[in-house]
Amino acid sequence: MGIKYAAATAIKLHPSFAVHPGAWLGAEMIEPHGLSVTDAAAKLRVTRQAMSNLLRGRVGLSAEMAIRFEQAFGLSADTLMRMQAAHDLAQVRAKGGCGWGEAGGGLLMAIAFSPTASYTVNEEP
């Protein structure tokens, strides 16, 4: 029984679709509910500065803040975290990646797939 290497094809997402979740939350949740930054911060029990930084895209959405929005507005924290991950990836790609693809740099890894075992990661020498 040999090891098969799984190859995945990534869907290319145009950077304009990778919206910062804070900007989206402001436009789609906070403003339509008629809340100020101060009101939203009080509702989610965070500081006004923390809410302002998130809504202005100055900081990323944490898992804890995603749960707070889930509980307060009925949103999916998982979806919000995927929005944050997509935004983060788009930002790195827009800067040209992380430089690991250059000759002699980075860690080479292969992900092995076996239909009868869990996923494993093997480092190449």
Short mmCIF file of C-alpha atoms in Angstrom, two decimals:
data_model
loop_
_atom_site.label_atom_id
_atom_site.label_comp_id
_atom_site.label_asym_id
_atom_site.label_seq_id
_atom_site.Cartn_x
_atom_site.Cartn_y
_atom_site.Cartn_z
CA MET A 1 0.00 0.00 0.00
CA GLY A 2 1.77 3.13 -1.21
CA ILE A 3 1.43 6.71 -0.17
CA LYS A 4 -0.41 8.93 -2.59
CA TYR A 5 0.34 12.61 -2.73
CA ALA A 6 -2.71 14.79 -2.83
CA ALA A 7 -2.52 17.79 -5.09
CA ALA A 8 -4.96 20.59 -4.55
CA THR A 9 -5.83 23.30 -7.01
CA ALA A 10 -6.44 26.61 -5.30
CA ILE A 11 -9.25 28.80 -6.49
CA LYS A 12 -7.83 32.20 -7.32
CA LEU A 13 -9.74 34.90 -5.46
CA HIS A 14 -9.47 38.41 -6.81
CA PRO A 15 -8.07 40.62 -4.04
CA SER A 16 -11.12 42.90 -4.24
CA PHE A 17 -13.24 40.05 -2.87
CA ALA A 18 -11.05 39.67 0.21
CA VAL A 19 -12.76 42.33 2.30
CA HIS A 20 -11.53 42.98 5.82
CA PRO A 21 -14.21 41.55 8.11
CA GLY A 22 -14.18 44.72 10.21
CA ALA A 23 -15.18 46.87 7.24
CA TRP A 24 -17.88 44.37 6.31
CA LEU A 25 -19.20 44.20 9.88
CA GLY A 26 -19.38 47.98 10.03
CA ALA A 27 -21.23 48.33 6.74
CA GLU A 28 -23.52 45.31 7.05
CA MET A 29 -24.20 45.01 10.78
CA ILE A 30 -23.25 48.05 12.84
CA GLU A 31 -24.55 50.82 10.57
CA PRO A 32 -27.83 49.09 9.55
CA HIS A 33 -28.64 48.53 13.23
CA GLY A 34 -28.11 52.24 13.85
CA LEU A 35 -25.26 51.60 16.28
CA SER A 36 -22.35 53.91 16.89
CA VAL A 37 -18.89 52.51 17.51
CA THR A 38 -19.44 53.21 21.21
CA ASP A 39 -22.82 51.42 21.19
CA ALA A 40 -21.39 48.40 19.37
CA ALA A 41 -18.45 48.23 21.77
CA ALA A 42 -20.79 48.29 24.76
CA LYS A 43 -23.03 45.61 23.21
CA LEU A 44 -20.05 43.31 22.64
CA ARG A 45 -18.39 44.28 25.95
CA VAL A 46 -15.13 45.50 24.43
CA THR A 47 -13.43 48.87 24.53
CA ARG A 48 -14.42 51.54 22.07
CA GLN A 49 -10.82 51.63 20.82
CA ALA A 50 -10.83 47.87 20.12
CA MET A 51 -14.10 48.17 18.17
CA SER A 52 -12.89 51.21 16.26
CA ASN A 53 -9.60 49.51 15.33
CA LEU A 54 -11.48 46.46 14.03
CA LEU A 55 -14.11 48.38 12.05
CA ARG A 56 -11.42 50.57 10.45
CA GLY A 57 -9.37 47.53 9.47
CA ARG A 58 -6.41 48.46 11.65
CA VAL A 59 -6.42 45.09 13.42
CA GLY A 60 -7.50 41.63 12.41
CA LEU A 61 -10.58 39.88 13.72
CA SER A 62 -9.73 37.56 16.61
CA ALA A 63 -11.58 34.33 17.28
CA GLU A 64 -12.90 35.82 20.51
CA MET A 65 -14.30 38.87 18.71
CA ALA A 66 -15.84 36.63 16.04
CA ILE A 67 -17.66 34.71 18.79
CA ARG A 68 -18.85 38.00 20.29
CA PHE A 69 -20.36 39.02 16.93
CA GLU A 70 -21.86 35.55 16.54
CA GLN A 71 -23.57 35.81 19.92
CA ALA A 72 -24.67 39.43 19.48
CA PHE A 73 -25.85 39.36 15.85
CA GLY A 74 -26.34 35.67 14.99
CA LEU A 75 -23.50 35.63 12.47
CA SER A 76 -21.31 32.59 11.93
CA ALA A 77 -17.97 33.04 13.70
CA ASP A 78 -16.53 30.45 11.30
CA THR A 79 -17.51 32.55 8.29
CA LEU A 80 -16.06 35.68 9.86
CA MET A 81 -12.77 33.88 10.53
CA ARG A 82 -12.68 32.64 6.92
CA MET A 83 -13.14 36.25 5.81
CA GLN A 84 -10.17 37.25 7.96
CA ALA A 85 -8.03 34.41 6.58
CA ALA A 86 -8.95 35.32 2.98
CA HIS A 87 -8.08 38.95 3.67
CA ASP A 88 -4.74 38.02 5.26
CA LEU A 89 -3.82 35.75 2.35
CA ALA A 90 -4.75 38.41 -0.20
CA GLN A 91 -2.54 40.93 1.61
CA VAL A 92 0.47 38.60 1.57
CA ARG A 93 -0.10 37.66 -2.09
CA ALA A 94 -0.42 41.33 -3.05
CA LYS A 95 3.03 41.89 -1.52
CA GLY A 96 4.48 39.08 -3.63
CA GLY A 97 4.29 36.25 -1.11
CA CYS A 98 6.61 35.51 1.75
CA GLY A 99 9.79 34.80 -0.22
CA TRP A 100 9.95 31.10 0.59
CA GLY A 101 9.73 30.13 -3.05
CA GLU A 102 13.15 31.57 -3.79
CA ALA A 103 16.05 29.21 -4.44
CA GLY A 104 17.59 27.93 -1.24
CA GLY A 105 14.91 29.38 1.01
CA GLY A 106 12.01 27.91 2.86
CA LEU A 107 11.03 24.56 4.23
CA LEU A 108 10.14 21.83 1.78
CA MET A 109 7.25 19.71 2.94
CA ALA A 110 5.06 17.05 1.38
CA ILE A 111 1.59 16.22 2.61
CA ALA A 112 0.97 12.51 2.36
CA PHE A 113 -2.52 11.07 1.98
CA SER A 114 -3.55 7.53 2.82
CA PRO A 115 -7.19 6.47 2.54
CA THR A 116 -6.87 4.36 5.68
CA ALA A 117 -4.96 6.80 7.87
CA SER A 118 -5.20 10.36 9.01
CA TYR A 119 -3.29 13.10 7.23
CA THR A 120 0.41 13.18 7.97
CA VAL A 121 3.16 15.62 7.11
CA ASN A 122 6.59 14.38 6.07
CA GLU A 123 9.55 16.75 5.90
CA GLU A 124 11.89 16.21 2.98
CA PRO A 125 15.62 16.13 3.85
#
